[in-house]
Amino acid sequence: MQEGVLDAASQDGVIAHLKTLGLIPIRAAEVSTQGAIRGTAQGAAPGTTSASAGGSGKSAVLSLFSSQNVGQAELAIVTRELATLLKAGLPLDRSLEILINLAERARMRELLMAIRNEVRGGSSLSKALDQHRNVFTRFYVNMVKAGEAGGSLGGVLLRLADYMERAKELRDTVVSALIYPLFLLGGALVSICLILLVVVPQFKQIFLQSGAAISTATAALFSVSFFLRDSWQILIAVALGTVWLLSRSFQQPASKARWDRRMLGWGIIGKLIGRIEMARFARSLATLLENGVPLLSSMFILKETINNAVFRDALEFVARELKEGRGFAKPMLETNVFPKLAVQMISVGEETGKLSEMLYQVADVYDREVALLIKRALALLQPVLIIFLAGFIAGIMFLLLDPMLGMMDIKF
């Protein structure tokens, strides 16, 4: 019994197509408003285990999957499970069948079913994965392709799972470190808004009724308070417009390159971004080299995994120089983008023929540096936020107390 998705004008069209494939249709039901029909069929002869849906069917299946539906954490777990099954000696299609039965989420189950059907139809695993670019990156597909070429798919998948888990750990470290500062910043903003929108207007009424003299600074404070209270819709519209303009700006390559270059110069933030990119690059390159992917091919593959435009441009320069025979470490040093310590370690690995091992060490070094920089940033950010909030509230209290003390002829 097989189930699949076909793109057709009607149920009759699906049934007719299944018959041309030598299958016996059992049922067909519409699963989306785009006309995709889910069909169930039985093989017409023993050994028939799958049916090809054709190009249009693949496009219908592809539309179901995106990075939002199948997360990288879930993908890492499935990768490790598949590697374990293959290392135990099970065939690929049987391993995929077991993972389909174990999948908890419908999206992952449908993805594995699509891959299994393509594999049973004669496609290699790497080609089957390449049909789902919204889920599997070029890096992932090329790793699998290298494992297939070397006859060690199970081992490659294990190393790929390790890589994905380490990348997730680095990402989780950064996210976890940002939770408390963001919470503190949010609390500070809420406190400031409550003071300006609720507390300050009450004092203005008191001063007007008592006839107290109001200084220019205090009057400006009242103006800001009433503007925020009466025109908050304008401020929200301006904020949303600014976010939209920034997002559009980041979509333009030239503008994104300027922002990325600017952020690298932002002190500890720039160092943190540079260390994160370096750790990701080193670990990715080491994983590719360890699994038999040539260095030059690895460079072009990794170009798609680098987020920062400055690092990506530097990587393109290194790849061009490497293609001309100038080596790897020397062009990296000429870019003035990659950390000198990393370049020196890579140079040693290049000279000793242990480049992948040295790249793993570089990744470990900068993973530790990222953790250390995050701790330093938090140690600096927390007192800065507290001092800012305390100074802001103290300034407001001074402006509000000045007219009150003036009514009692008390001067600061």
PDB file of C-alpha atoms in Angstrom, residues 4-194:
ATOM      1  CA  GLY A   4       1.130  10.095  -2.062  1.00  0.00           C
ATOM      2  CA  VAL A   5       0.128  13.521  -3.345  1.00  0.00           C
ATOM      3  CA  LEU A   6      -0.529  14.409  -6.988  1.00  0.00           C
ATOM      4  CA  ASP A   7      -1.425  17.727  -8.579  1.00  0.00           C
ATOM      5  CA  ALA A   8      -4.421  17.137 -10.860  1.00  0.00           C
ATOM      6  CA  ALA A   9      -7.590  18.803 -12.104  1.00  0.00           C
ATOM      7  CA  SER A  10      -9.875  16.161 -10.584  1.00  0.00           C
ATOM      8  CA  GLN A  11      -9.999  12.881  -8.715  1.00  0.00           C
ATOM      9  CA  ASP A  12     -10.579  11.050 -12.005  1.00  0.00           C
ATOM     10  CA  GLY A  13      -7.300  12.466 -13.293  1.00  0.00           C
ATOM     11  CA  VAL A  14      -5.442  11.080 -10.291  1.00  0.00           C
ATOM     12  CA  ILE A  15      -7.041   7.662 -10.670  1.00  0.00           C
ATOM     13  CA  ALA A  16      -6.180   7.558 -14.375  1.00  0.00           C
ATOM     14  CA  HIS A  17      -2.577   8.515 -13.660  1.00  0.00           C
ATOM     15  CA  LEU A  18      -2.222   5.826 -10.976  1.00  0.00           C
ATOM     16  CA  LYS A  19      -3.456   3.229 -13.463  1.00  0.00           C
ATOM     17  CA  THR A  20      -0.833   4.273 -16.007  1.00  0.00           C
ATOM     18  CA  LEU A  21       1.805   3.604 -13.338  1.00  0.00           C
ATOM     19  CA  GLY A  22       0.594  -0.004 -12.982  1.00  0.00           C
ATOM     20  CA  LEU A  23      -1.105   0.607  -9.637  1.00  0.00           C
ATOM     21  CA  ILE A  24      -4.602  -0.270  -8.472  1.00  0.00           C
ATOM     22  CA  PRO A  25      -6.291   2.907  -7.108  1.00  0.00           C
ATOM     23  CA  ILE A  26      -8.173   2.489  -3.834  1.00  0.00           C
ATOM     24  CA  ARG A  27      -9.163   6.042  -2.954  1.00  0.00           C
ATOM     25  CA  ALA A  28      -8.374   9.660  -3.829  1.00  0.00           C
ATOM     26  CA  ALA A  29      -9.344  12.714  -1.791  1.00  0.00           C
ATOM     27  CA  GLU A  30      -8.578  16.423  -2.144  1.00  0.00           C
ATOM     28  CA  VAL A  31      -6.171  17.700   0.517  1.00  0.00           C
ATOM     29  CA  SER A  32      -5.799  21.378  -0.442  1.00  0.00           C
ATOM     30  CA  THR A  33      -7.491  24.192  -2.295  1.00  0.00           C
ATOM     31  CA  GLN A  34      -4.744  24.108  -4.948  1.00  0.00           C
ATOM     32  CA  GLY A  35      -6.079  20.850  -6.331  1.00  0.00           C
ATOM     33  CA  ALA A  36      -3.567  18.479  -4.768  1.00  0.00           C
ATOM     34  CA  ILE A  37      -5.131  15.029  -4.428  1.00  0.00           C
ATOM     35  CA  ARG A  38      -3.975  12.427  -1.940  1.00  0.00           C
ATOM     36  CA  GLY A  39      -4.235   8.955  -3.424  1.00  0.00           C
ATOM     37  CA  THR A  40      -3.879   5.484  -1.983  1.00  0.00           C
ATOM     38  CA  ALA A  41      -3.028   2.625  -4.303  1.00  0.00           C
ATOM     39  CA  GLN A  42      -1.975  -1.007  -4.238  1.00  0.00           C
ATOM     40  CA  GLY A  43       0.796  -2.434  -6.408  1.00  0.00           C
ATOM     41  CA  ALA A  44      -0.452  -4.360  -9.428  1.00  0.00           C
ATOM     42  CA  ALA A  45       2.329  -6.923  -9.122  1.00  0.00           C
ATOM     43  CA  PRO A  46       4.428  -8.307  -6.262  1.00  0.00           C
ATOM     44  CA  GLY A  47       7.410  -6.144  -5.445  1.00  0.00           C
ATOM     45  CA  THR A  48       5.783  -2.898  -6.610  1.00  0.00           C
ATOM     46  CA  THR A  49       6.274  -0.610  -3.641  1.00  0.00           C
ATOM     47  CA  SER A  50       6.045   2.968  -4.870  1.00  0.00           C
ATOM     48  CA  ALA A  51       4.704   5.272  -7.562  1.00  0.00           C
ATOM     49  CA  SER A  52       6.232   8.406  -9.003  1.00  0.00           C
ATOM     50  CA  ALA A  53       4.055  11.496  -8.910  1.00  0.00           C
ATOM     51  CA  GLY A  54       5.959  13.344 -11.638  1.00  0.00           C
ATOM     52  CA  GLY A  55       7.260  16.896 -11.571  1.00  0.00           C
ATOM     53  CA  SER A  56       3.980  18.570 -10.667  1.00  0.00           C
ATOM     54  CA  GLY A  57       3.471  16.162  -7.788  1.00  0.00           C
ATOM     55  CA  LYS A  58       6.876  17.058  -6.389  1.00  0.00           C
ATOM     56  CA  SER A  59       6.034  20.741  -6.459  1.00  0.00           C
ATOM     57  CA  ALA A  60       2.863  20.036  -4.507  1.00  0.00           C
ATOM     58  CA  VAL A  61       4.827  18.077  -1.927  1.00  0.00           C
ATOM     59  CA  LEU A  62       7.533  20.743  -1.722  1.00  0.00           C
ATOM     60  CA  SER A  63       4.973  23.394  -0.858  1.00  0.00           C
ATOM     61  CA  LEU A  64       4.169  21.523   2.349  1.00  0.00           C
ATOM     62  CA  PHE A  65       7.605  21.893   3.826  1.00  0.00           C
ATOM     63  CA  SER A  66       9.503  24.876   5.069  1.00  0.00           C
ATOM     64  CA  SER A  67      12.060  25.600   7.754  1.00  0.00           C
ATOM     65  CA  GLN A  68       9.176  26.737   9.959  1.00  0.00           C
ATOM     66  CA  ASN A  69       7.451  23.356   9.703  1.00  0.00           C
ATOM     67  CA  VAL A  70      10.497  21.124  10.197  1.00  0.00           C
ATOM     68  CA  GLY A  71      12.924  22.623  12.697  1.00  0.00           C
ATOM     69  CA  GLN A  72      16.675  22.067  12.736  1.00  0.00           C
ATOM     70  CA  ALA A  73      16.520  20.447  16.177  1.00  0.00           C
ATOM     71  CA  GLU A  74      13.991  17.895  14.955  1.00  0.00           C
ATOM     72  CA  LEU A  75      16.045  17.336  11.805  1.00  0.00           C
ATOM     73  CA  ALA A  76      19.173  16.661  13.884  1.00  0.00           C
ATOM     74  CA  ILE A  77      17.329  13.982  15.879  1.00  0.00           C
ATOM     75  CA  VAL A  78      16.069  12.283  12.711  1.00  0.00           C
ATOM     76  CA  THR A  79      19.564  12.447  11.197  1.00  0.00           C
ATOM     77  CA  ARG A  80      21.068  10.678  14.205  1.00  0.00           C
ATOM     78  CA  GLU A  81      18.315   8.066  14.232  1.00  0.00           C
ATOM     79  CA  LEU A  82      18.811   7.363  10.519  1.00  0.00           C
ATOM     80  CA  ALA A  83      22.579   7.105  11.043  1.00  0.00           C
ATOM     81  CA  THR A  84      22.076   4.614  13.894  1.00  0.00           C
ATOM     82  CA  LEU A  85      19.778   2.427  11.792  1.00  0.00           C
ATOM     83  CA  LEU A  86      22.172   2.437   8.833  1.00  0.00           C
ATOM     84  CA  LYS A  87      25.156   1.643  11.081  1.00  0.00           C
ATOM     85  CA  ALA A  88      23.154  -1.317  12.411  1.00  0.00           C
ATOM     86  CA  GLY A  89      23.021  -2.726   8.876  1.00  0.00           C
ATOM     87  CA  LEU A  90      19.439  -1.933   7.869  1.00  0.00           C
ATOM     88  CA  PRO A  91      18.754  -0.941   4.244  1.00  0.00           C
ATOM     89  CA  LEU A  92      18.021   2.714   3.556  1.00  0.00           C
ATOM     90  CA  ASP A  93      14.368   2.266   2.561  1.00  0.00           C
ATOM     91  CA  ARG A  94      13.700   0.091   5.625  1.00  0.00           C
ATOM     92  CA  SER A  95      15.379   2.662   7.871  1.00  0.00           C
ATOM     93  CA  LEU A  96      13.204   5.420   6.412  1.00  0.00           C
ATOM     94  CA  GLU A  97      10.113   3.254   6.932  1.00  0.00           C
ATOM     95  CA  ILE A  98      10.970   2.857  10.613  1.00  0.00           C
ATOM     96  CA  LEU A  99      11.498   6.615  11.002  1.00  0.00           C
ATOM     97  CA  ILE A 100       8.115   7.250   9.365  1.00  0.00           C
ATOM     98  CA  ASN A 101       6.451   5.066  11.984  1.00  0.00           C
ATOM     99  CA  LEU A 102       8.380   6.798  14.784  1.00  0.00           C
ATOM    100  CA  ALA A 103       7.703  10.367  13.594  1.00  0.00           C
ATOM    101  CA  GLU A 104       5.412  12.257  15.979  1.00  0.00           C
ATOM    102  CA  ARG A 105       4.658  15.305  13.831  1.00  0.00           C
ATOM    103  CA  ALA A 106       2.677  15.018  10.615  1.00  0.00           C
ATOM    104  CA  ARG A 107       5.017  17.342   8.691  1.00  0.00           C
ATOM    105  CA  MET A 108       8.064  15.224   9.431  1.00  0.00           C
ATOM    106  CA  ARG A 109       6.157  12.042   8.625  1.00  0.00           C
ATOM    107  CA  GLU A 110       5.066  13.417   5.239  1.00  0.00           C
ATOM    108  CA  LEU A 111       8.608  14.581   4.483  1.00  0.00           C
ATOM    109  CA  LEU A 112      10.064  11.155   5.265  1.00  0.00           C
ATOM    110  CA  MET A 113       7.376   9.474   3.176  1.00  0.00           C
ATOM    111  CA  ALA A 114       8.230  11.664   0.189  1.00  0.00           C
ATOM    112  CA  ILE A 115      11.943  10.886   0.565  1.00  0.00           C
ATOM    113  CA  ARG A 116      11.265   7.170   0.967  1.00  0.00           C
ATOM    114  CA  ASN A 117       9.129   7.085  -2.186  1.00  0.00           C
ATOM    115  CA  GLU A 118      11.847   8.829  -4.192  1.00  0.00           C
ATOM    116  CA  VAL A 119      14.515   6.454  -2.872  1.00  0.00           C
ATOM    117  CA  ARG A 120      12.390   3.421  -3.722  1.00  0.00           C
ATOM    118  CA  GLY A 121      11.859   4.890  -7.161  1.00  0.00           C
ATOM    119  CA  GLY A 122      15.604   4.627  -7.818  1.00  0.00           C
ATOM    120  CA  SER A 123      16.821   8.017  -6.620  1.00  0.00           C
ATOM    121  CA  SER A 124      19.832   8.354  -4.334  1.00  0.00           C
ATOM    122  CA  LEU A 125      19.276   9.811  -0.871  1.00  0.00           C
ATOM    123  CA  SER A 126      21.178  13.002  -1.724  1.00  0.00           C
ATOM    124  CA  LYS A 127      18.999  13.588  -4.812  1.00  0.00           C
ATOM    125  CA  ALA A 128      15.866  12.881  -2.797  1.00  0.00           C
ATOM    126  CA  LEU A 129      16.950  15.396  -0.152  1.00  0.00           C
ATOM    127  CA  ASP A 130      17.829  17.950  -2.825  1.00  0.00           C
ATOM    128  CA  GLN A 131      14.168  17.976  -3.869  1.00  0.00           C
ATOM    129  CA  HIS A 132      13.356  19.576  -0.508  1.00  0.00           C
ATOM    130  CA  ARG A 133      15.661  22.606  -0.426  1.00  0.00           C
ATOM    131  CA  ASN A 134      13.315  24.402   1.984  1.00  0.00           C
ATOM    132  CA  VAL A 135      14.324  21.866   4.642  1.00  0.00           C
ATOM    133  CA  PHE A 136      17.761  20.510   3.681  1.00  0.00           C
ATOM    134  CA  THR A 137      20.533  23.005   3.028  1.00  0.00           C
ATOM    135  CA  ARG A 138      23.117  22.593   0.311  1.00  0.00           C
ATOM    136  CA  PHE A 139      25.620  21.823   3.059  1.00  0.00           C
ATOM    137  CA  TYR A 140      23.467  18.925   4.307  1.00  0.00           C
ATOM    138  CA  VAL A 141      22.905  17.525   0.795  1.00  0.00           C
ATOM    139  CA  ASN A 142      26.599  17.658  -0.118  1.00  0.00           C
ATOM    140  CA  MET A 143      27.553  15.918   3.111  1.00  0.00           C
ATOM    141  CA  VAL A 144      25.160  13.081   2.278  1.00  0.00           C
ATOM    142  CA  LYS A 145      26.475  12.961  -1.289  1.00  0.00           C
ATOM    143  CA  ALA A 146      30.025  12.634   0.026  1.00  0.00           C
ATOM    144  CA  GLY A 147      28.924   9.793   2.312  1.00  0.00           C
ATOM    145  CA  GLU A 148      27.286   7.980  -0.575  1.00  0.00           C
ATOM    146  CA  ALA A 149      30.393   8.346  -2.746  1.00  0.00           C
ATOM    147  CA  GLY A 150      32.646   7.019   0.029  1.00  0.00           C
ATOM    148  CA  GLY A 151      30.341   4.177   1.033  1.00  0.00           C
ATOM    149  CA  SER A 152      30.077   5.417   4.626  1.00  0.00           C
ATOM    150  CA  LEU A 153      26.664   7.073   4.718  1.00  0.00           C
ATOM    151  CA  GLY A 154      25.973   6.022   8.317  1.00  0.00           C
ATOM    152  CA  GLY A 155      29.217   7.510   9.622  1.00  0.00           C
ATOM    153  CA  VAL A 156      28.733  10.725   7.680  1.00  0.00           C
ATOM    154  CA  LEU A 157      25.209  11.119   9.051  1.00  0.00           C
ATOM    155  CA  LEU A 158      26.520  10.648  12.589  1.00  0.00           C
ATOM    156  CA  ARG A 159      29.096  13.403  12.083  1.00  0.00           C
ATOM    157  CA  LEU A 160      26.426  15.559  10.468  1.00  0.00           C
ATOM    158  CA  ALA A 161      24.162  15.053  13.487  1.00  0.00           C
ATOM    159  CA  ASP A 162      27.056  16.011  15.789  1.00  0.00           C
ATOM    160  CA  TYR A 163      27.634  19.157  13.739  1.00  0.00           C
ATOM    161  CA  MET A 164      23.959  20.132  13.862  1.00  0.00           C
ATOM    162  CA  GLU A 165      23.815  19.580  17.612  1.00  0.00           C
ATOM    163  CA  ARG A 166      26.941  21.679  18.213  1.00  0.00           C
ATOM    164  CA  ALA A 167      25.514  24.434  16.001  1.00  0.00           C
ATOM    165  CA  LYS A 168      22.286  24.281  18.000  1.00  0.00           C
ATOM    166  CA  GLU A 169      24.221  24.514  21.265  1.00  0.00           C
ATOM    167  CA  LEU A 170      25.985  27.648  20.024  1.00  0.00           C
ATOM    168  CA  ARG A 171      22.706  29.167  18.884  1.00  0.00           C
ATOM    169  CA  ASP A 172      20.976  28.275  22.165  1.00  0.00           C
ATOM    170  CA  THR A 173      23.862  29.809  24.119  1.00  0.00           C
ATOM    171  CA  VAL A 174      23.404  33.125  22.353  1.00  0.00           C
ATOM    172  CA  VAL A 175      19.607  33.071  22.677  1.00  0.00           C
ATOM    173  CA  SER A 176      19.700  32.101  26.360  1.00  0.00           C
ATOM    174  CA  ALA A 177      22.199  34.854  27.085  1.00  0.00           C
ATOM    175  CA  LEU A 178      19.893  37.447  25.524  1.00  0.00           C
ATOM    176  CA  ILE A 179      16.779  36.463  27.480  1.00  0.00           C
ATOM    177  CA  TYR A 180      17.638  38.244  30.736  1.00  0.00           C
ATOM    178  CA  PRO A 181      18.894  41.505  29.155  1.00  0.00           C
ATOM    179  CA  LEU A 182      15.806  41.667  26.932  1.00  0.00           C
ATOM    180  CA  PHE A 183      13.590  41.014  29.943  1.00  0.00           C
ATOM    181  CA  LEU A 184      15.400  43.727  31.892  1.00  0.00           C
ATOM    182  CA  LEU A 185      15.154  46.149  28.979  1.00  0.00           C
ATOM    183  CA  GLY A 186      11.452  45.390  28.570  1.00  0.00           C
ATOM    184  CA  GLY A 187      10.854  46.018  32.262  1.00  0.00           C
ATOM    185  CA  ALA A 188      12.715  49.317  32.041  1.00  0.00           C
ATOM    186  CA  LEU A 189      10.640  50.447  29.053  1.00  0.00           C
ATOM    187  CA  VAL A 190       7.376  49.486  30.781  1.00  0.00           C
ATOM    188  CA  SER A 191       8.411  51.401  33.910  1.00  0.00           C
ATOM    189  CA  ILE A 192       9.322  54.493  31.882  1.00  0.00           C
ATOM    190  CA  CYS A 193       6.013  54.374  29.990  1.00  0.00           C
ATOM    191  CA  LEU A 194       3.994  54.059  33.209  1.00  0.00           C
TER     192      LEU A 194
END
